[in-house]
mmCIF file of C-alpha atoms and ligand atoms in Angstrom:
data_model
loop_
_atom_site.group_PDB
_atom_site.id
_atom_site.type_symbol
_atom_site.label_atom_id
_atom_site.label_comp_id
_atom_site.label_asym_id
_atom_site.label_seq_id
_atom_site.Cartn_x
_atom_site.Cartn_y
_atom_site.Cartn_z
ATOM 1 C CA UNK A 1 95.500 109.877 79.307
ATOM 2 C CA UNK A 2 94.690 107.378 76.678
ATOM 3 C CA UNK A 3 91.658 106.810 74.904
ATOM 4 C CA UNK A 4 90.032 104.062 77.090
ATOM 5 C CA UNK A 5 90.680 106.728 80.396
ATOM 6 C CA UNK A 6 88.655 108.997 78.628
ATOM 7 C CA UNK A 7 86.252 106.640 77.461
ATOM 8 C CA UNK A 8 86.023 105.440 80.927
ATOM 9 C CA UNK A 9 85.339 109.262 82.141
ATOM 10 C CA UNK A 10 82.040 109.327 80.234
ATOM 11 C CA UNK A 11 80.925 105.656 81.188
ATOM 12 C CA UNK A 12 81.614 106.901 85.319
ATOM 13 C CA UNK A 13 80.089 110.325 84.436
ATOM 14 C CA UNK A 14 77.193 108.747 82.802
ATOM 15 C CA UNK A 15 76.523 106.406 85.813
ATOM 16 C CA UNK A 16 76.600 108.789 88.402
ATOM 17 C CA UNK A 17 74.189 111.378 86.288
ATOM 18 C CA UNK A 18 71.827 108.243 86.564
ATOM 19 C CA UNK A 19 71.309 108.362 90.269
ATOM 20 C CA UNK A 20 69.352 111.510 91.021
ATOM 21 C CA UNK A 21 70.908 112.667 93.835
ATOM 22 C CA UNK A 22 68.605 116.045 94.037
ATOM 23 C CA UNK A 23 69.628 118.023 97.663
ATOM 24 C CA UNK A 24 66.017 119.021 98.548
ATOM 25 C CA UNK A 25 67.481 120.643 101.520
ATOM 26 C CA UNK A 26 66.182 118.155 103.394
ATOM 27 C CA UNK A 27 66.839 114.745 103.846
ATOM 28 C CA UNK A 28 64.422 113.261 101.024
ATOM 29 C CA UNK A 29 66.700 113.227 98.341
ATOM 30 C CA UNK A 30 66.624 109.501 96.633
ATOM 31 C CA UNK A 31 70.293 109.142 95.579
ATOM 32 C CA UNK A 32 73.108 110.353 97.632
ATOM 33 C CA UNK A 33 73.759 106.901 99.183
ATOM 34 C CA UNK A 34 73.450 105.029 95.940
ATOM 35 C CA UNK A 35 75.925 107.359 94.486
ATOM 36 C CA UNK A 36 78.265 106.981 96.956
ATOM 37 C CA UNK A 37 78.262 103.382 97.488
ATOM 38 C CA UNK A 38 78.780 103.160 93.507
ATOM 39 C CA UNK A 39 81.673 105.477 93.961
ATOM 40 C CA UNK A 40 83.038 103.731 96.987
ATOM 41 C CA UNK A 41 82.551 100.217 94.686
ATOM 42 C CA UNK A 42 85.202 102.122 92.092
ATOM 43 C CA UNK A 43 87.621 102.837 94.472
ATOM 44 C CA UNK A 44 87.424 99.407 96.258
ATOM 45 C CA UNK A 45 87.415 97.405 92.684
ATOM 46 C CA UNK A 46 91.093 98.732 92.432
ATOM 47 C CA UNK A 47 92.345 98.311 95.299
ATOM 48 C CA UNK A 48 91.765 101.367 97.512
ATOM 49 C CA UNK A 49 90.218 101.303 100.877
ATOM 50 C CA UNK A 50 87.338 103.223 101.740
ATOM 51 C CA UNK A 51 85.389 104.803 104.736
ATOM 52 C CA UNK A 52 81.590 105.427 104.238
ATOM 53 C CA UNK A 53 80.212 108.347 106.509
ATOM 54 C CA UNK A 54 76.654 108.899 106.886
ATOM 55 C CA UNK A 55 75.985 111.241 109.597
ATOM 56 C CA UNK A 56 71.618 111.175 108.938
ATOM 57 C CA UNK A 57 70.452 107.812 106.959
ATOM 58 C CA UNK A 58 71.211 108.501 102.892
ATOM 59 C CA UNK A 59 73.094 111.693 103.472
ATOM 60 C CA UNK A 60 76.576 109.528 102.451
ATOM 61 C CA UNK A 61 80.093 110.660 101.707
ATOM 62 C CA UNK A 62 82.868 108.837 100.593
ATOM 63 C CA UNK A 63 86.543 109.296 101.333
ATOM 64 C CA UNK A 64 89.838 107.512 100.464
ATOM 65 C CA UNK A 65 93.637 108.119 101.012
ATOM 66 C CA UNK A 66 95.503 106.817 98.096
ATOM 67 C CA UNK A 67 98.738 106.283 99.680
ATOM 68 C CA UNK A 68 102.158 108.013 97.862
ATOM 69 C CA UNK A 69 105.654 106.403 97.095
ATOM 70 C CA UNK A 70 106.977 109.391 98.661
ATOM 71 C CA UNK A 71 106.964 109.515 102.630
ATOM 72 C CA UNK A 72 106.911 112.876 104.453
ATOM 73 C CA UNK A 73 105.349 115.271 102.116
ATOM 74 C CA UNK A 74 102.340 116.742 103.120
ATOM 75 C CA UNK A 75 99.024 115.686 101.949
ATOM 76 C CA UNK A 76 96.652 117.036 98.608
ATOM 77 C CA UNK A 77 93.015 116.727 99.193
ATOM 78 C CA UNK A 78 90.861 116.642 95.834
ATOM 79 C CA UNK A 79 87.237 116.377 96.695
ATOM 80 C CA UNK A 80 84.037 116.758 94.731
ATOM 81 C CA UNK A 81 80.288 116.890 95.651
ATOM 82 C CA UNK A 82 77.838 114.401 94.979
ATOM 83 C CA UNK A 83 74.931 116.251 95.060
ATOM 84 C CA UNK A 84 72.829 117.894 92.692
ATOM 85 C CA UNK A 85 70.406 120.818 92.843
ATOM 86 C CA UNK A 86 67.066 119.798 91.652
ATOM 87 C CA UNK A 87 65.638 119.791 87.862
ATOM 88 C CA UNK A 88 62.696 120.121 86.758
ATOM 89 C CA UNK A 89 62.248 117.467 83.501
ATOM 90 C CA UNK A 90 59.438 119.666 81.943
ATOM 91 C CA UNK A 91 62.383 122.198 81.226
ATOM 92 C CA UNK A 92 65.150 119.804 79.848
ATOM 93 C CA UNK A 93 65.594 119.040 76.508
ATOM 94 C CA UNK A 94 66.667 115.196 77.642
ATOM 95 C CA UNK A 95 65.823 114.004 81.144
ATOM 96 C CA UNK A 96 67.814 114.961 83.682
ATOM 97 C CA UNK A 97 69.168 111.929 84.960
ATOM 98 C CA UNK A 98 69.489 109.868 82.231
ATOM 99 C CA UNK A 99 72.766 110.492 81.133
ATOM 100 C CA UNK A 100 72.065 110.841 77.742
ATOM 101 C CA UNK A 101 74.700 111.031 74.790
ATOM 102 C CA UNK A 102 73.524 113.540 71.884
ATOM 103 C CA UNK A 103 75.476 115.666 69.178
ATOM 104 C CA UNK A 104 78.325 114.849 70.910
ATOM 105 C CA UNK A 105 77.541 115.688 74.404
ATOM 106 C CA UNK A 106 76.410 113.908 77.498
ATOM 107 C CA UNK A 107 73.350 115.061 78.741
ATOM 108 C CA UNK A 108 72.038 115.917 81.755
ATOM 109 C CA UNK A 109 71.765 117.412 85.758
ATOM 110 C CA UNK A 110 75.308 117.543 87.168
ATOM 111 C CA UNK A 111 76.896 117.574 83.919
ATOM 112 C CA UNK A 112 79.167 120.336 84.759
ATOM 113 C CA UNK A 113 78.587 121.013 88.355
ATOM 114 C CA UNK A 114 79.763 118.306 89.106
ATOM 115 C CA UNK A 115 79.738 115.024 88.275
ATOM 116 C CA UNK A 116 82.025 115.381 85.709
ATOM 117 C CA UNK A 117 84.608 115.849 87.675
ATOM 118 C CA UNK A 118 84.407 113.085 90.032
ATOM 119 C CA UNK A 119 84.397 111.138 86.834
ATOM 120 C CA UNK A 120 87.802 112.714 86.106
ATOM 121 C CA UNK A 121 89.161 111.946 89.959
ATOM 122 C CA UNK A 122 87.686 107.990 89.678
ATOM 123 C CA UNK A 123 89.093 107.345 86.158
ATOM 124 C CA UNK A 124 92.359 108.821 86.869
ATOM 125 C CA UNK A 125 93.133 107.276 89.973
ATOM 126 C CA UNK A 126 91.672 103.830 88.681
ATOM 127 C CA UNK A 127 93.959 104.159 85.908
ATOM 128 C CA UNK A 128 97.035 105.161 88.102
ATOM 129 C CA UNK A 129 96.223 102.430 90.739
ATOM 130 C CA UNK A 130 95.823 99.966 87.790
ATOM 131 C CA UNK A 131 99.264 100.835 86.341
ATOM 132 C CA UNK A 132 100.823 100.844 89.977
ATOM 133 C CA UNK A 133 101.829 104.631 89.426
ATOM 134 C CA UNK A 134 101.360 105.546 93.013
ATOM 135 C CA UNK A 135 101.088 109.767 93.572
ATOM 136 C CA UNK A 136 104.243 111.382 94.799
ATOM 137 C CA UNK A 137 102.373 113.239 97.748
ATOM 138 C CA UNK A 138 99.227 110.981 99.918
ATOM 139 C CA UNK A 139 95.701 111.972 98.301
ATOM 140 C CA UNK A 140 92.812 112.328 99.818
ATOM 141 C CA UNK A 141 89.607 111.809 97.924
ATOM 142 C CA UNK A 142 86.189 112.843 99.407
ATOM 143 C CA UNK A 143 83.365 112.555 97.368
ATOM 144 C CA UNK A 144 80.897 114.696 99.829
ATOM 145 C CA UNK A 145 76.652 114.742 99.746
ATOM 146 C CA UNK A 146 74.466 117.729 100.867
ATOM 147 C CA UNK A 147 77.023 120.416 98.734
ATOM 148 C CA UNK A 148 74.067 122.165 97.223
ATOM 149 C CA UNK A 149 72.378 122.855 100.788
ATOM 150 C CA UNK A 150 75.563 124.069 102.254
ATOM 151 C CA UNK A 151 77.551 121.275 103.697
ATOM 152 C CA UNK A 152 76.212 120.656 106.949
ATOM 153 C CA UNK A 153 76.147 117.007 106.510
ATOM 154 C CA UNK A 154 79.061 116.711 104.217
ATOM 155 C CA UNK A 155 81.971 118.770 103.715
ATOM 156 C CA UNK A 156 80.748 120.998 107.111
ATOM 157 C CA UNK A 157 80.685 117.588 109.053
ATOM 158 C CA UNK A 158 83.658 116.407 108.461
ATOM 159 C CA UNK A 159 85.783 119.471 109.678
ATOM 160 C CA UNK A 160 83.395 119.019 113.004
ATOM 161 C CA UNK A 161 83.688 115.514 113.578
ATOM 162 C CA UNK A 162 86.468 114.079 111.203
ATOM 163 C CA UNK A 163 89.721 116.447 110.976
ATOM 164 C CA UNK A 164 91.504 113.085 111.025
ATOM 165 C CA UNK A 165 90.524 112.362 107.725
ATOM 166 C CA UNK A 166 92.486 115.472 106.572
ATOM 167 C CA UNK A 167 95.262 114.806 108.818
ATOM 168 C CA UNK A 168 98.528 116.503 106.825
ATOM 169 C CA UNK A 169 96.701 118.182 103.790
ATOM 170 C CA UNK A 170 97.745 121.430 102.972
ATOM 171 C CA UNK A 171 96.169 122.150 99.637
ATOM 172 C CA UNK A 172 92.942 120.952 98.186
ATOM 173 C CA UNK A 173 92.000 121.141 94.623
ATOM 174 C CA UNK A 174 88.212 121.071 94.361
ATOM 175 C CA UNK A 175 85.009 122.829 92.443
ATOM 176 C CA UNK A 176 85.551 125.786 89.940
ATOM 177 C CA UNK A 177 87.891 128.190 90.819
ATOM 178 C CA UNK A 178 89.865 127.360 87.310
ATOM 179 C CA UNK A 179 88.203 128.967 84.010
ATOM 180 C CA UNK A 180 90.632 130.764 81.681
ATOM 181 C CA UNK A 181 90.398 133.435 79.847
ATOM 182 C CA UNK A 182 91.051 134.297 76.171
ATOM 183 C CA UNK A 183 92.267 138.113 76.091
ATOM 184 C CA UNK A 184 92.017 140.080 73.220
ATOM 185 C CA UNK A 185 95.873 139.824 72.498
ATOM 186 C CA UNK A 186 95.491 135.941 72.171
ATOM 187 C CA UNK A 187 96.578 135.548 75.765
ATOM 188 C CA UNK A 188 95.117 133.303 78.042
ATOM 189 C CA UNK A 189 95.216 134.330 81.914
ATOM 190 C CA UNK A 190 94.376 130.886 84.219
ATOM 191 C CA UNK A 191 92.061 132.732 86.848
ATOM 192 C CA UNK A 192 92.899 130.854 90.274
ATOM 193 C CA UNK A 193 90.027 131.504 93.225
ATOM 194 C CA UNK A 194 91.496 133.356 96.237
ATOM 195 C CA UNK A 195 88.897 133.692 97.920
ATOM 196 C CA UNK A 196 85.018 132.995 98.617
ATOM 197 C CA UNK A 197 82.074 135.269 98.472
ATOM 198 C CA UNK A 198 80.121 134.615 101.975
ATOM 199 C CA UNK A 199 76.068 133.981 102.284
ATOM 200 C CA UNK A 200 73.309 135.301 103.841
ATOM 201 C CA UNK A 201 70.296 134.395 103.365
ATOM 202 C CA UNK A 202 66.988 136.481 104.434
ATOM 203 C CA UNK A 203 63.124 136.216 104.952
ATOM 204 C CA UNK A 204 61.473 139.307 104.319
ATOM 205 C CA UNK A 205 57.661 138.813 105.433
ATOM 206 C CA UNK A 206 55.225 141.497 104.553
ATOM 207 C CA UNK A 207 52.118 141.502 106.731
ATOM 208 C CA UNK A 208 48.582 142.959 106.198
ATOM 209 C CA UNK A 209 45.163 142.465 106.568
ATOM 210 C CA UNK A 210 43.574 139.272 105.412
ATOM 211 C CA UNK A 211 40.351 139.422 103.614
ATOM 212 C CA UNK A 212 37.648 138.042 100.565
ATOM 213 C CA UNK A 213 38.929 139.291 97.638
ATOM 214 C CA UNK A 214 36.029 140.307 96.560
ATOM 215 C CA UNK A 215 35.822 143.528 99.259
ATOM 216 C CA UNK A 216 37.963 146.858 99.110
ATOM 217 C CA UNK A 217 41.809 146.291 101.510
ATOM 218 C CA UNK A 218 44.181 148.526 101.152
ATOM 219 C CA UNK A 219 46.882 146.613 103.291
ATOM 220 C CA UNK A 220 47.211 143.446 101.037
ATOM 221 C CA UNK A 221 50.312 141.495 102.053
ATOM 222 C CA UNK A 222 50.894 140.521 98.325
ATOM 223 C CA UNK A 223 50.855 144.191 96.906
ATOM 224 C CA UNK A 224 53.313 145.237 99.765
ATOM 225 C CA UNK A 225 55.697 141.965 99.072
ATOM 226 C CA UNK A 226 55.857 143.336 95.202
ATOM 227 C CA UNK A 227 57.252 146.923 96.761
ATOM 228 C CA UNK A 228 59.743 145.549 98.022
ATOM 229 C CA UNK A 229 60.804 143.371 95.129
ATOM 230 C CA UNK A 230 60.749 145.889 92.728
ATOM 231 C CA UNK A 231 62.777 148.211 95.263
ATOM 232 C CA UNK A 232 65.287 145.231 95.606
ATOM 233 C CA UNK A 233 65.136 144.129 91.559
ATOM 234 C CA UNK A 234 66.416 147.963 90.684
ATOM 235 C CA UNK A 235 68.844 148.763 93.244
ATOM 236 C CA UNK A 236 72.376 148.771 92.520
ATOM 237 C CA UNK A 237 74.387 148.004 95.132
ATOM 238 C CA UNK A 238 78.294 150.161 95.292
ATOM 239 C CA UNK A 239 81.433 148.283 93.910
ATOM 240 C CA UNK A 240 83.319 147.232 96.963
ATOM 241 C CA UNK A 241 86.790 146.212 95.788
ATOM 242 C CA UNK A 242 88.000 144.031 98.619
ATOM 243 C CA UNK A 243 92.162 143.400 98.411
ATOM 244 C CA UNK A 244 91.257 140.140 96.046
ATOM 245 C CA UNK A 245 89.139 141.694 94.035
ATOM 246 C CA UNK A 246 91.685 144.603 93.648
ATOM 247 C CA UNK A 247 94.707 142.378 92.946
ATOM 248 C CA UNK A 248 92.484 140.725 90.353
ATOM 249 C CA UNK A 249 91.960 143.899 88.497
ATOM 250 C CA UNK A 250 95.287 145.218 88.985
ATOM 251 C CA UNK A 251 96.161 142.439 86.571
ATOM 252 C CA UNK A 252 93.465 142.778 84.356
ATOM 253 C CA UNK A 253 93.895 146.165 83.564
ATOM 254 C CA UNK A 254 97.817 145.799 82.966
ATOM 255 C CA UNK A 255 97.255 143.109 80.803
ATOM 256 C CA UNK A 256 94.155 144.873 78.880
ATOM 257 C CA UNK A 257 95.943 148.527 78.835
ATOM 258 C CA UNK A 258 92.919 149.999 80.608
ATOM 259 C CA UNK A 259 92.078 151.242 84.133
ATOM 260 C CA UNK A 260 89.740 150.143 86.023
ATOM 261 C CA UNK A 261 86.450 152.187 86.352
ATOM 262 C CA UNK A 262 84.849 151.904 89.677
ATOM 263 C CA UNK A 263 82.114 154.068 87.321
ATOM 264 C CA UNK A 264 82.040 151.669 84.823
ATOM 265 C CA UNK A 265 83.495 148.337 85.299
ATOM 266 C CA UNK A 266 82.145 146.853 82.333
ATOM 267 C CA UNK A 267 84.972 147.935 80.257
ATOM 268 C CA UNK A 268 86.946 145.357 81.993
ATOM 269 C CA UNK A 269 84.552 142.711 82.456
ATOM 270 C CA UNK A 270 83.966 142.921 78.482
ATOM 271 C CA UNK A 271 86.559 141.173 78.294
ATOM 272 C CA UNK A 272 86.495 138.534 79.807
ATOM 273 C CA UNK A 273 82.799 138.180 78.516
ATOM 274 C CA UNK A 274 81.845 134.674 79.147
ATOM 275 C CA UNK A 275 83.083 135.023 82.858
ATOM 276 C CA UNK A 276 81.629 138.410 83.582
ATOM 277 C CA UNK A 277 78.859 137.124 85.287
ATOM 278 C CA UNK A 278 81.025 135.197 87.860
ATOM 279 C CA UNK A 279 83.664 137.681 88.281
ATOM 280 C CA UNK A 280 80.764 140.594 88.335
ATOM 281 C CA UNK A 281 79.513 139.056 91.190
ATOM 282 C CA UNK A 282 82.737 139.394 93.318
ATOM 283 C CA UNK A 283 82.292 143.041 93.309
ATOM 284 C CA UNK A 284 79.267 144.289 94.895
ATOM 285 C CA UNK A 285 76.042 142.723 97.238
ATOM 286 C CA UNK A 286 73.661 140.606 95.265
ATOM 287 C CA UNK A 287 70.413 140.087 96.450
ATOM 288 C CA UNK A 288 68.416 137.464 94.662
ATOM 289 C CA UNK A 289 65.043 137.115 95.393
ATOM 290 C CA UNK A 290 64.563 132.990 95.073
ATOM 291 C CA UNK A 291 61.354 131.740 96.490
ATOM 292 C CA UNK A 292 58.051 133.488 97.105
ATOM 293 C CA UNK A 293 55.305 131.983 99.118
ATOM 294 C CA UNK A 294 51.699 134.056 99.627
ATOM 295 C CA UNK A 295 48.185 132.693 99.663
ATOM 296 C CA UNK A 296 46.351 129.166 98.917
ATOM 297 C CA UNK A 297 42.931 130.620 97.467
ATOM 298 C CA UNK A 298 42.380 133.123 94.469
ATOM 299 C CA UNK A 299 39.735 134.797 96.262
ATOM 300 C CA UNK A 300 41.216 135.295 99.932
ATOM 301 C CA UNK A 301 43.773 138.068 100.509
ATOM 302 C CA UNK A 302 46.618 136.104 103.112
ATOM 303 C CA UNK A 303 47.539 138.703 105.882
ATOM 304 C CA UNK A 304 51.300 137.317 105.139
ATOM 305 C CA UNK A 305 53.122 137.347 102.126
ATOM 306 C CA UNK A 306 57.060 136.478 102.174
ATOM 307 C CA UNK A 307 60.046 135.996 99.843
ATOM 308 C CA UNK A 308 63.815 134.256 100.591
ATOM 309 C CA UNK A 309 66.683 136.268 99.537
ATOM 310 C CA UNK A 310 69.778 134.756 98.593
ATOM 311 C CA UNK A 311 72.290 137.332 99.488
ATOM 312 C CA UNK A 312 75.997 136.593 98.495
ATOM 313 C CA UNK A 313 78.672 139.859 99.543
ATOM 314 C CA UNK A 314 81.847 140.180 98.488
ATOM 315 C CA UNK A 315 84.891 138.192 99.492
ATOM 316 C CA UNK A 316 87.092 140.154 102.059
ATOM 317 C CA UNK A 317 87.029 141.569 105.467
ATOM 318 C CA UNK A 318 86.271 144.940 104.985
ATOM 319 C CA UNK A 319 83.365 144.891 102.821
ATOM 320 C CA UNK A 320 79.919 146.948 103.862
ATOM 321 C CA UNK A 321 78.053 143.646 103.556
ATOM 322 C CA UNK A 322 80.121 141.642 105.340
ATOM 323 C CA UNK A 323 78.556 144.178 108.309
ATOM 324 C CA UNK A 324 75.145 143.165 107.027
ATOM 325 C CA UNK A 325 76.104 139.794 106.927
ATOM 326 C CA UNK A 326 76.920 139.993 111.050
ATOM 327 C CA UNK A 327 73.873 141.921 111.484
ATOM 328 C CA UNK A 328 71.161 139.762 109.492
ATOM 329 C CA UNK A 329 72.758 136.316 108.904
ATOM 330 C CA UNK A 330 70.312 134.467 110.827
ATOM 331 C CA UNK A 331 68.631 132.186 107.879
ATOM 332 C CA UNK A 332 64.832 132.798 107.974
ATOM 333 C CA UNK A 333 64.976 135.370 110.089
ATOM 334 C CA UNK A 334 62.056 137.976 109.356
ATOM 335 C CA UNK A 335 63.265 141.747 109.384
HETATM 336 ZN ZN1 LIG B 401 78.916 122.419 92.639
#
C-alpha cells in the first residue's frame, strides 16, 4: 500500500472517530446513522453500490458486494462494527471523539476497537476500485451498528431478516481474533480465533427492610449486596479446558517446552504476557460485576439493592458453565 493509502487510513479513521456513535443500549445513541451514511458516501464516491438498512430510526448498517473478476468462487465477507461503547471525557487524556493526532498517534474512542479497521476495509477497497484491481473472490462489506449491545439490530438482524446479503460467503474476516505472539525463542505464533466465549448476563437483587438511616436494621439491602460481591470478587472459578482451549495449549506447550499446569497455568500464559488476559479468559467462568444500582437518599435504607453480572464461560460444548448458561441466561433475570 503506498503512502497516500495509508495516509488516507488515518484521514477515514479520523472522520469516523468524529461521529460519536456511543451504543447506549438503547436507541439514543447520536451517531450510528451519520457514520454510516459517511461510510456508505465512500463506497458510492468510487463506484460501489450500496444498501442502507435501518431496522429502528438511527440504528444504520451499511453493506456492499464488491463484485470479483473471477466467477464461481464462493464469497469472503469482511465486516466491521460501527459502534462504540461509551466514554466518559473526564477520563481521557484528549476527547474522545475528536480524532486527535498526538506523539504520533491518533487519539481517541474506537481507536482500536474498531474504527480503525473499517478505515483499513474503506481505503483499501477505494484504492483497489480506483486502480480497477477487482478481488479474485465477490466481497461483502458490512459495516454493522448496535455491536457493543450485542447485535440485535445489526449483525443479529441481518442473519434474521437478510441471509441474502450473505448469499455464497463462506469465510468472514472480522474483529480481533488475530494478535501474535513473540515467544521467547524469537518465534512468532499468529493466534487464529476458533471459537467464541458465550454470555450470560445476571441480576442479582438483594432485598431487605427499608428504613431512616438514622434507626438500628439489621436487614439492609446494601450490606447484603456487598456479601455477595465480595463472595463473587474472591472466588476462583475451575479451569475448564474445552477441545479449543486444549488444542491451543497443546501448541503452546510444544513450542514453549513446558506442560501445561491445570494447577498453575500461569507458567504458560507468562508467555504470552501481553495476551494473557484474553487468552486467560478462555479458560474458566468470569463473573464481572458491572453496574450497581441501590438507594436515592443518604439517609433512607432502600429495601432493594442489585448488581448486573457480566458472565462470559468458556468456548465449547462441554463446559460446566455452559450448564449455567442454559439454566440462568435470561438477561435481568433476578435469582
Ligand atoms: Zn469491537
Amino acid at each position: 500500500m503506498g503512502s497516500s493509502s495509508a495516509d488516507e487510513v488515518v484521514a477515514i479513521c479520523r472522520d469516523l472517530m468524529r461521529f460519536d456513535t456511543s451504543n447506549y443500549g438503547d436507541d439514543s445513541g447520536p451517531g450510528e446513522r451519520a457514520a454510516a451514511e459517511h461510510v456508505a458516501g465512500l463506497l458510492t464516491d468510487v463506484g460501489l453500490d450500496v444498501e442502507l438498512i435501518e431496522p429502528r430510526p438511527g440504528r444504520m448498517t451499511v453493506i456492499a458486494r464488491w463484485a470479483s473478476s473471477v466467477s464461481g468462487r464462493p464469497a469472503l465477507l469482511v465486516h466491521a462494527h460501527t459502534d462504540v461503547v461509551p466514554a466518559d471525557e473526564a477520563l481521557w487524556r484528549f476527547p474522545p471523539f475528536a480524532g486527535e493526532i498526538a506523539d504520533g498517534y491518533l487519539w481517541g474512542r474506537g481507536a482500536v476497537d474498531m474504527k480503525y479497521f473499517a478505515a483499513q476495509v474503506l481505503a483499501v477497497v477505494r484504492a483497489r476500485v480506483r486502480a480497477r484491481r477487482p478481488p479474485a473472490r465477490d466481497v461483502v462489506l458490512a459495516f454493522v451498528a448496535d455491536e457493543e449491545n450485542g447485535g440485535r439490530l445489526g449483525a443479529r438482524w441481518l442473519v434474521d431478516h437478510r441471509p441474502d446479503l450473505f448469499e455464497g460467503c463462506t469465510d468472514a474476516i472480522g474483529e480481533v481474533g488475530g494478535f501474535s505472539a513473540t515467544m521467547p525463542s524469537g518465534r512468532r505464533l499468529y493466534l487464529v480465533e476458533t471459537a467464541e466465549k458465550g454470555v450470560v448476563w445476571v441480576r442479582v437483587t438483594a432485598r431487605g427492610v427499608a428504613g431512616h438511616g438514622s434507626m438500628l436494621n439489621t436487614s439492609n439491602s446494601i450490606v447484603a449486596l456487598a456479601e455477595i460481591l465480595h463472595r463473587i470478587g474472591v472466588h476462583q472459578f475451575p479451569i475448564q479446558l474445552t477441545p479449543t482451549t486444549r488444542q491451543f495449549f497443546d501448541v503452546l506447550s510444544a513450542e514453549l517446552g513446558r506442560d501445561f499446569q491445570r494447577r498453575d497455568p500461569d507458567a504458560l500464559l507468562d508467555a504470552i504476557a501481553p495476551l494473557k488476559r484474553i487468552v486467560g479468559a478462555s479458560l474458566r467462568q468470569i463473573v464481572s460485576p458491572t453496574l450497581v444500582r441501590a438507594g436515592n437518599k443518604t439517609n433512607v435504607i432502600p429495601s432493594e439493592a442489585s448488581v448486573e453480572l457480566d458472565c462470559p464461560f468458556p468456548a465449547g460444548p462441554r463446559g460446566r458453565a455452559g450448564r449455567l448458561g442454559r439454566e440462568v441466561s435470561r438477561p435481568g433475570r433476578d435469582l
